[in-house]
Coordinates of C-alpha atoms in Angstrom, one line a residue:
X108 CA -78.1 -158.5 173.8
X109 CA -76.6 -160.2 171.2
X110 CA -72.9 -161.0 171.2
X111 CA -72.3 -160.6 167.6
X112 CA -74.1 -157.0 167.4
X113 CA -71.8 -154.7 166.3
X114 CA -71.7 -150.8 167.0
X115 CA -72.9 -147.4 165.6
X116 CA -71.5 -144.6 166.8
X117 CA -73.6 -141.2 166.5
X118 CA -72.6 -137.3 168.1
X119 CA -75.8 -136.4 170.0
X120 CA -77.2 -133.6 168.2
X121 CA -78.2 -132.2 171.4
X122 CA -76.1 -132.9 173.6
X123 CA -73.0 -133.7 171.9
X124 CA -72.6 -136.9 173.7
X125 CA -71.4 -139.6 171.8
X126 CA -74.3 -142.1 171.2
X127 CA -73.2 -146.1 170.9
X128 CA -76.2 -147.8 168.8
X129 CA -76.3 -151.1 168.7
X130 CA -76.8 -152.5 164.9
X131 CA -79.2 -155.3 166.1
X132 CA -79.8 -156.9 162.3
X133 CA -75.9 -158.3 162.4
X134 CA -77.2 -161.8 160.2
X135 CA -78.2 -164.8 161.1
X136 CA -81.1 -162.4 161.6
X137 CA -83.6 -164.3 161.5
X138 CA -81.9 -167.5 162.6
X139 CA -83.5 -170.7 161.5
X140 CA -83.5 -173.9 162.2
X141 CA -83.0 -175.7 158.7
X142 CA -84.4 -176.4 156.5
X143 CA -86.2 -173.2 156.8
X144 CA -89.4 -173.0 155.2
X145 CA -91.9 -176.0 155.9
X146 CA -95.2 -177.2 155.0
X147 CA -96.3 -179.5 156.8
X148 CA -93.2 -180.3 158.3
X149 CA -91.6 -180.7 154.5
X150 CA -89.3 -178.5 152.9
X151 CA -90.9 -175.9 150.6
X152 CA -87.7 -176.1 148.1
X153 CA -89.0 -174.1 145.6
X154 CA -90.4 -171.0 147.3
X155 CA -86.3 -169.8 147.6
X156 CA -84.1 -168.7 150.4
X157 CA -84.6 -166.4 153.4
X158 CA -81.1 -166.0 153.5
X159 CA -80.9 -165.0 157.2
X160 CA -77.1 -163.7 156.9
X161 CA -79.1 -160.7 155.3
X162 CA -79.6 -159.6 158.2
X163 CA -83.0 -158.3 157.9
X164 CA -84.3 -155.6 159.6
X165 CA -87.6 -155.6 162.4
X166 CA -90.5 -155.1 160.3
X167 CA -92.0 -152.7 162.1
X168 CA -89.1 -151.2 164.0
X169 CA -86.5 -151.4 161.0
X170 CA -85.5 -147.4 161.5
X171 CA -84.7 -147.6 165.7
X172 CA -86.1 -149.4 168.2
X173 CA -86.8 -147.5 171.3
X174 CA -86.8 -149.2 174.8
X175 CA -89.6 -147.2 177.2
X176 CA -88.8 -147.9 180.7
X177 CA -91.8 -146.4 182.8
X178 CA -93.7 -146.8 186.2
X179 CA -96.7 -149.4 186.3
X180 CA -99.0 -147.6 187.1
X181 CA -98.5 -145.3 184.4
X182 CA -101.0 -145.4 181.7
X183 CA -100.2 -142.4 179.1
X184 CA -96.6 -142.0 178.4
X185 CA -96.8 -144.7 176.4
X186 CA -99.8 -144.1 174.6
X187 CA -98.6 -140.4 173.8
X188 CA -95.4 -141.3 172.2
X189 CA -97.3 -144.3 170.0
X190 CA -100.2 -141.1 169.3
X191 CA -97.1 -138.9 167.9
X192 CA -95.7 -142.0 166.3
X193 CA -99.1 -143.0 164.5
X194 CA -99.7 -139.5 163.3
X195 CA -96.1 -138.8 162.0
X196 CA -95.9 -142.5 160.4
X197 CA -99.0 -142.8 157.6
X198 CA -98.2 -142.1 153.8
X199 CA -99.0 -138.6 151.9
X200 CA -100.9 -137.9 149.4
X201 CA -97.7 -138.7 147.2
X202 CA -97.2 -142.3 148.8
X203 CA -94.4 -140.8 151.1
X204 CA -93.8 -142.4 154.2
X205 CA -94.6 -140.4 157.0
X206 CA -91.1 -139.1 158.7
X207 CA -91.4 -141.4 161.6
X208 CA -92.0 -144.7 160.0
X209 CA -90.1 -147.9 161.0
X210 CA -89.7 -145.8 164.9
X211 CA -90.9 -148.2 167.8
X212 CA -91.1 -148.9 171.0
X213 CA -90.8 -151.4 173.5
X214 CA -92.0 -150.7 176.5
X215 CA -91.1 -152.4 180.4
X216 CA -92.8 -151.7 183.8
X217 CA -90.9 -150.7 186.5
X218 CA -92.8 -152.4 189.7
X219 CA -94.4 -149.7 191.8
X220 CA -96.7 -151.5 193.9
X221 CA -97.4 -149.0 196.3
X222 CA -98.0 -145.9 194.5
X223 CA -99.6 -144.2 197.2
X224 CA -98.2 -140.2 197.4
X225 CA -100.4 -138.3 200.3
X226 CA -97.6 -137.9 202.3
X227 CA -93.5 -137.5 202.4
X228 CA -93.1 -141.1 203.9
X229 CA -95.3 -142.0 200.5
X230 CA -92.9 -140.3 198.3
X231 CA -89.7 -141.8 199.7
X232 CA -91.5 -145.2 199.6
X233 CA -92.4 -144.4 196.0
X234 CA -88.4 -143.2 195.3
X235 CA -87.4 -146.5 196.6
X236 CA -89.5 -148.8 194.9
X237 CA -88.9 -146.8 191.5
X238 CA -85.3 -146.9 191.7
X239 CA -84.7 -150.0 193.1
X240 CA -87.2 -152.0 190.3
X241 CA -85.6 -150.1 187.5
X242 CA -82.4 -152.1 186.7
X243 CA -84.9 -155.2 186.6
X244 CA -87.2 -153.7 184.1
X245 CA -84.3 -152.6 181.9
X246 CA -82.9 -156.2 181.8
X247 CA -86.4 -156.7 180.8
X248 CA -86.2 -153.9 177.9
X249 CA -83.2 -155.9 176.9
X250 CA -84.5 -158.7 175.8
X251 CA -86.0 -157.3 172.9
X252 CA -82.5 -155.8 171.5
X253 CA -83.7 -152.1 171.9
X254 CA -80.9 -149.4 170.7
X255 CA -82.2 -146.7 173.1
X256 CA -83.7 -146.4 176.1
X257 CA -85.9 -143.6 176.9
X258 CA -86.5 -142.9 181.3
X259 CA -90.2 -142.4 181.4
X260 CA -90.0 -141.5 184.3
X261 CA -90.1 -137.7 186.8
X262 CA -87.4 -137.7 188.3
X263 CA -87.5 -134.7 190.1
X264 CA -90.4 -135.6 191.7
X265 CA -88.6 -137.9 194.0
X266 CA -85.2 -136.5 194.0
X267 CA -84.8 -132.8 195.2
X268 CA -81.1 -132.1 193.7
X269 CA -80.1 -132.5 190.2
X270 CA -76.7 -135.3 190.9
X271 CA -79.1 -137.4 192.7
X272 CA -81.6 -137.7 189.6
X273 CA -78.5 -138.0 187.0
X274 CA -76.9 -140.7 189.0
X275 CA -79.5 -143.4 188.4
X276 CA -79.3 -142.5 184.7
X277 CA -75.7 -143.1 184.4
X278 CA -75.6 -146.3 186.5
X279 CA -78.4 -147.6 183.6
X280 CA -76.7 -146.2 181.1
X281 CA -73.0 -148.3 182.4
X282 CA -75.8 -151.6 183.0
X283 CA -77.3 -151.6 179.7
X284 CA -74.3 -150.3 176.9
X285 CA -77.1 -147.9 175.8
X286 CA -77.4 -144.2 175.9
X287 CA -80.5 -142.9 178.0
X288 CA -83.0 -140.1 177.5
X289 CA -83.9 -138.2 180.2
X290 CA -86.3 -135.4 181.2
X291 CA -83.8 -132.8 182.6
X292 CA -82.1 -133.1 179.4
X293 CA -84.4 -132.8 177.6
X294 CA -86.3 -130.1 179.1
X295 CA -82.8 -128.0 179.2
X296 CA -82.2 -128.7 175.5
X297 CA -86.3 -127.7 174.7
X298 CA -86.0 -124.3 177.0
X299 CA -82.8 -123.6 175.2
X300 CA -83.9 -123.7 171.8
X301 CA -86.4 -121.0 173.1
X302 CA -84.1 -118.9 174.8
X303 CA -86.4 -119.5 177.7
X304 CA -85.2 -118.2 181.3
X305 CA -88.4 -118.0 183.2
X306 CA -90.6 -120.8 183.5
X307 CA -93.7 -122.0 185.3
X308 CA -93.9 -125.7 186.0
X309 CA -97.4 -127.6 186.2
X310 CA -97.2 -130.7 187.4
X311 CA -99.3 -133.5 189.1
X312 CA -97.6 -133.2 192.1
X313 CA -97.8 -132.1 195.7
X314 CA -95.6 -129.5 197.8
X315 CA -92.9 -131.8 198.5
X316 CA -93.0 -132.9 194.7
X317 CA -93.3 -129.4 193.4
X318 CA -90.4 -128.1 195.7
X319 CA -88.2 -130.9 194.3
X320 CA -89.3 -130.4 190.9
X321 CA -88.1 -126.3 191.5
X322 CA -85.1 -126.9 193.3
X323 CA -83.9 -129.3 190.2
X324 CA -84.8 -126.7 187.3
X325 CA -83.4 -123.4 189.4
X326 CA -79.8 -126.0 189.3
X327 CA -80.2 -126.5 186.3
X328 CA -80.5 -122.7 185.6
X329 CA -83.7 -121.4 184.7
X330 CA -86.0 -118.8 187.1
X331 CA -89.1 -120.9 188.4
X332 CA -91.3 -117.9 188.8
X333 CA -94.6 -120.3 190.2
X334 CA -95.6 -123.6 190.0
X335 CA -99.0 -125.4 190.1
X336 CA -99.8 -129.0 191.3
X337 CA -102.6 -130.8 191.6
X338 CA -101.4 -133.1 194.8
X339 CA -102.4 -136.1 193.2
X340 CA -102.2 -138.8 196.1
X341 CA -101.7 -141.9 193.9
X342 CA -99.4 -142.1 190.9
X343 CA -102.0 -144.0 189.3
X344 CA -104.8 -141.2 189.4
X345 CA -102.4 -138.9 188.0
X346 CA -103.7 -140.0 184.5
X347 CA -107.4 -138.7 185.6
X348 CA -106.9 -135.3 186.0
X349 CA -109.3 -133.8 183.3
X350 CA -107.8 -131.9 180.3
X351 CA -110.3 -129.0 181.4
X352 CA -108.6 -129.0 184.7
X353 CA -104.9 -128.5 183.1
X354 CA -106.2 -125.6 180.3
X355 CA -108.0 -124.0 183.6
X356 CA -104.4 -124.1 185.3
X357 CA -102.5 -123.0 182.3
X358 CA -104.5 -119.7 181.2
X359 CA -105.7 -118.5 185.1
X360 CA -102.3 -119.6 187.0
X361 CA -99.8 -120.2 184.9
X362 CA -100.0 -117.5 181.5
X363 CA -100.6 -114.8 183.2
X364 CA -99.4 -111.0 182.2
X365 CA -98.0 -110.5 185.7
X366 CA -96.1 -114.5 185.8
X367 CA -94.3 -112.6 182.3
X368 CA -93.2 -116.5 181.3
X369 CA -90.8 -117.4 178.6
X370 CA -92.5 -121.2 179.1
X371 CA -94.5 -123.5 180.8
X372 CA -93.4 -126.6 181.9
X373 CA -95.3 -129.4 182.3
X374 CA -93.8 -132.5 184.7
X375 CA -95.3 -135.9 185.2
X376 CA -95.1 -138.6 182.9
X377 CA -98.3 -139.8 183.7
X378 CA -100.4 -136.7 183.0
X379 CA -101.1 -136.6 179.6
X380 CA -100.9 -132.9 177.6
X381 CA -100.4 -133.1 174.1
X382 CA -103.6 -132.2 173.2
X383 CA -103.7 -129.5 175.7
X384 CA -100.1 -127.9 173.5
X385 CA -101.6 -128.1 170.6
X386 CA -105.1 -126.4 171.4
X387 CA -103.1 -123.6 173.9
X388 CA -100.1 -122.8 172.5
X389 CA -101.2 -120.1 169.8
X390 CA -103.4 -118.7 172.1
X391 CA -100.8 -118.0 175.0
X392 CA -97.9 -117.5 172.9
X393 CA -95.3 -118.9 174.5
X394 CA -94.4 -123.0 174.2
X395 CA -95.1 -125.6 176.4
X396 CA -92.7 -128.1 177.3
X397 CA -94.7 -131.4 178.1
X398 CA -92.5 -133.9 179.5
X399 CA -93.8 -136.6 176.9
X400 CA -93.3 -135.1 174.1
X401 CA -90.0 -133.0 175.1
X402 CA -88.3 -136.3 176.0
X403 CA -88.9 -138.0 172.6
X404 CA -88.2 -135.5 170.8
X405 CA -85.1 -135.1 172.6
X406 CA -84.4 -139.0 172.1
X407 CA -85.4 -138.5 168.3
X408 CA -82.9 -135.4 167.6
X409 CA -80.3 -137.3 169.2
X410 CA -81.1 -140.4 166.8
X411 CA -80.5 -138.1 164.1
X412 CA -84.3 -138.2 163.3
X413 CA -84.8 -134.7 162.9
X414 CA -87.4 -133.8 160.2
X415 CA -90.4 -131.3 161.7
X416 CA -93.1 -134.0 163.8
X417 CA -96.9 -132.8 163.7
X418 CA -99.5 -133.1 166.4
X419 CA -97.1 -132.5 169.5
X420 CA -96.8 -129.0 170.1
X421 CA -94.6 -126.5 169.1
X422 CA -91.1 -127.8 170.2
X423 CA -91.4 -130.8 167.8
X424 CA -92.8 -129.2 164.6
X425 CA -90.2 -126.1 164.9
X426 CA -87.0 -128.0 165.6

């Protein structure tokens, strides 16, 4: 990072943590070498100064830049958040900028080389090549000045108690100077805003990931009444489970009169769901937390971004 950034300093709308943001357009931004403008090689002295102690702002990514630090083999996290981006970003029929212009992201791959899951020697192989890759893909994130990281990442999945999956957060959080977004935040802050006690998690997992993934939510105090996983075997696959497959899972095991859910929960970064929120939420009535969605919304609120987002279910259109 920068040594001549300066600080912003935010309270977390949701939770209340103080928020350092880096202001990464401190001028000489951009730095050039003089004399600045060239054509061919010469000095274009009348088109007039860039004056770089402006500090302008990333073109694209002028309101916050967002570091994404997910597993490599993941292939939908990523293109969720840009799908909510795009369709929150495009100007009205008034010429008003869409409420999440000038949001990016910069995404780095946290080296998961064996992503192999059929078995609990798989998982804790999986656990220790996640963790261990991830302070190299945040010094990664780094490079490109982000003011934000967002953990892309199940935790739960691999750690079955809730201090073992916020320790690895905090220990990137004290690496990197920046403040980290994570799932069981946000999926706390998302079930509270629904007064939501009992829950049903879906998730891509097996028995040893969905025990995890139960154990961590009853800590962190809600009622897992059931959950449902579809034992993917490799972290990479986890992407291919049909859509059909997830709505079947949702209305026959899930949503049921006798389950009597406040939510479902959906875990897994990997396994995409918006789409699946938007078309079954009115029809089962109560919300469904996707882990995608949840965690930027969570990541927007506490940027202080907090107008009503379209196309993401009903978490991020109501608050």
């Amino acid at each position: 990072m920068n040594h001549n950034t300066s600080m912003i300093r935010l309270t977390g709308a949701l939770s209340g943590k103080t928020i350092t943001i880096p202001d990464v357009n401190v001028g000489p931004m951009p730095d050039l070498v003089a004399p600045g403008l060239i054509q061919d090689g010469a000095a274009v002295h009348e088109f007039g100064a860039i004056d770089p102690y402006c500090g302008y702002p990333d073109v694209r990514s002028y309101e916050r830049k967002l570091g994404l630090l997910i597993p490599a083999t993941n292939t939908s996290m990523e293109h969720e958040l840009w799908s909510i981006i795009g369709s929150n970003s495009s100007l009205d029929a008034h010429g008003k900028s869409g409420v999440l212009t000038g949001i990016g992201l910069h995404t780095c791959n946290v080296i998961t080389p064996r992503p192999q899951l059929r078995t609990h020697e798989d998982l804790l192989e999986y656990k220790r090549q996640f963790l261990g890759g991830l302070k190299a893909a945040a010094d990664q994130a780094m490079l490109a000045q982000p003011q934000y990281l967002i953990m892309g990442m199940s935790l739960e999945h691999i750690i079955d108690n809730l201090s073992e999956v916020d320790a690895p957060v905090r220990e990137l959080e004290a690496h990197t100077g920046l403040t980290v977004a994570t799932w069981h935040e946000a999926a706390t802050a998302a079930l509270r805003k629904f007064g939501a006690k009992r829950i049903g998690l879906l998730t891509p997992f097996d028995h040893n990931g969905n025990r995890n993934a139960s154990r961590v939510f009853t800590e962190l105090g809600f009622e897992v009444v059931t959950s449902v996983g579809f034992s993917c075997a490799n972290a990479l696959h986890i992407a291919h489970v049909p859509d059909w497959a997830k709505e079947k899972a949702i209305l026959q095991l899930l949503a049921t009169a006798d389950n009597k859910l406040d939510a479902i929960v959906q875990c897994g970064t990997n396994m995409s769901l918006i789409q699946v929120s938007e078309k079954l939420e009115p029809q089962i009535g109560i919300p469904i937390i996707g882990i995608n969605a949840a965690t930027f919304w969570f990541a927007l609120r506490e940027n202080g971004i907090t107008a009503p987002i379209k196309n993401a279910g009903l978490l991020l259109r109501r608050f």
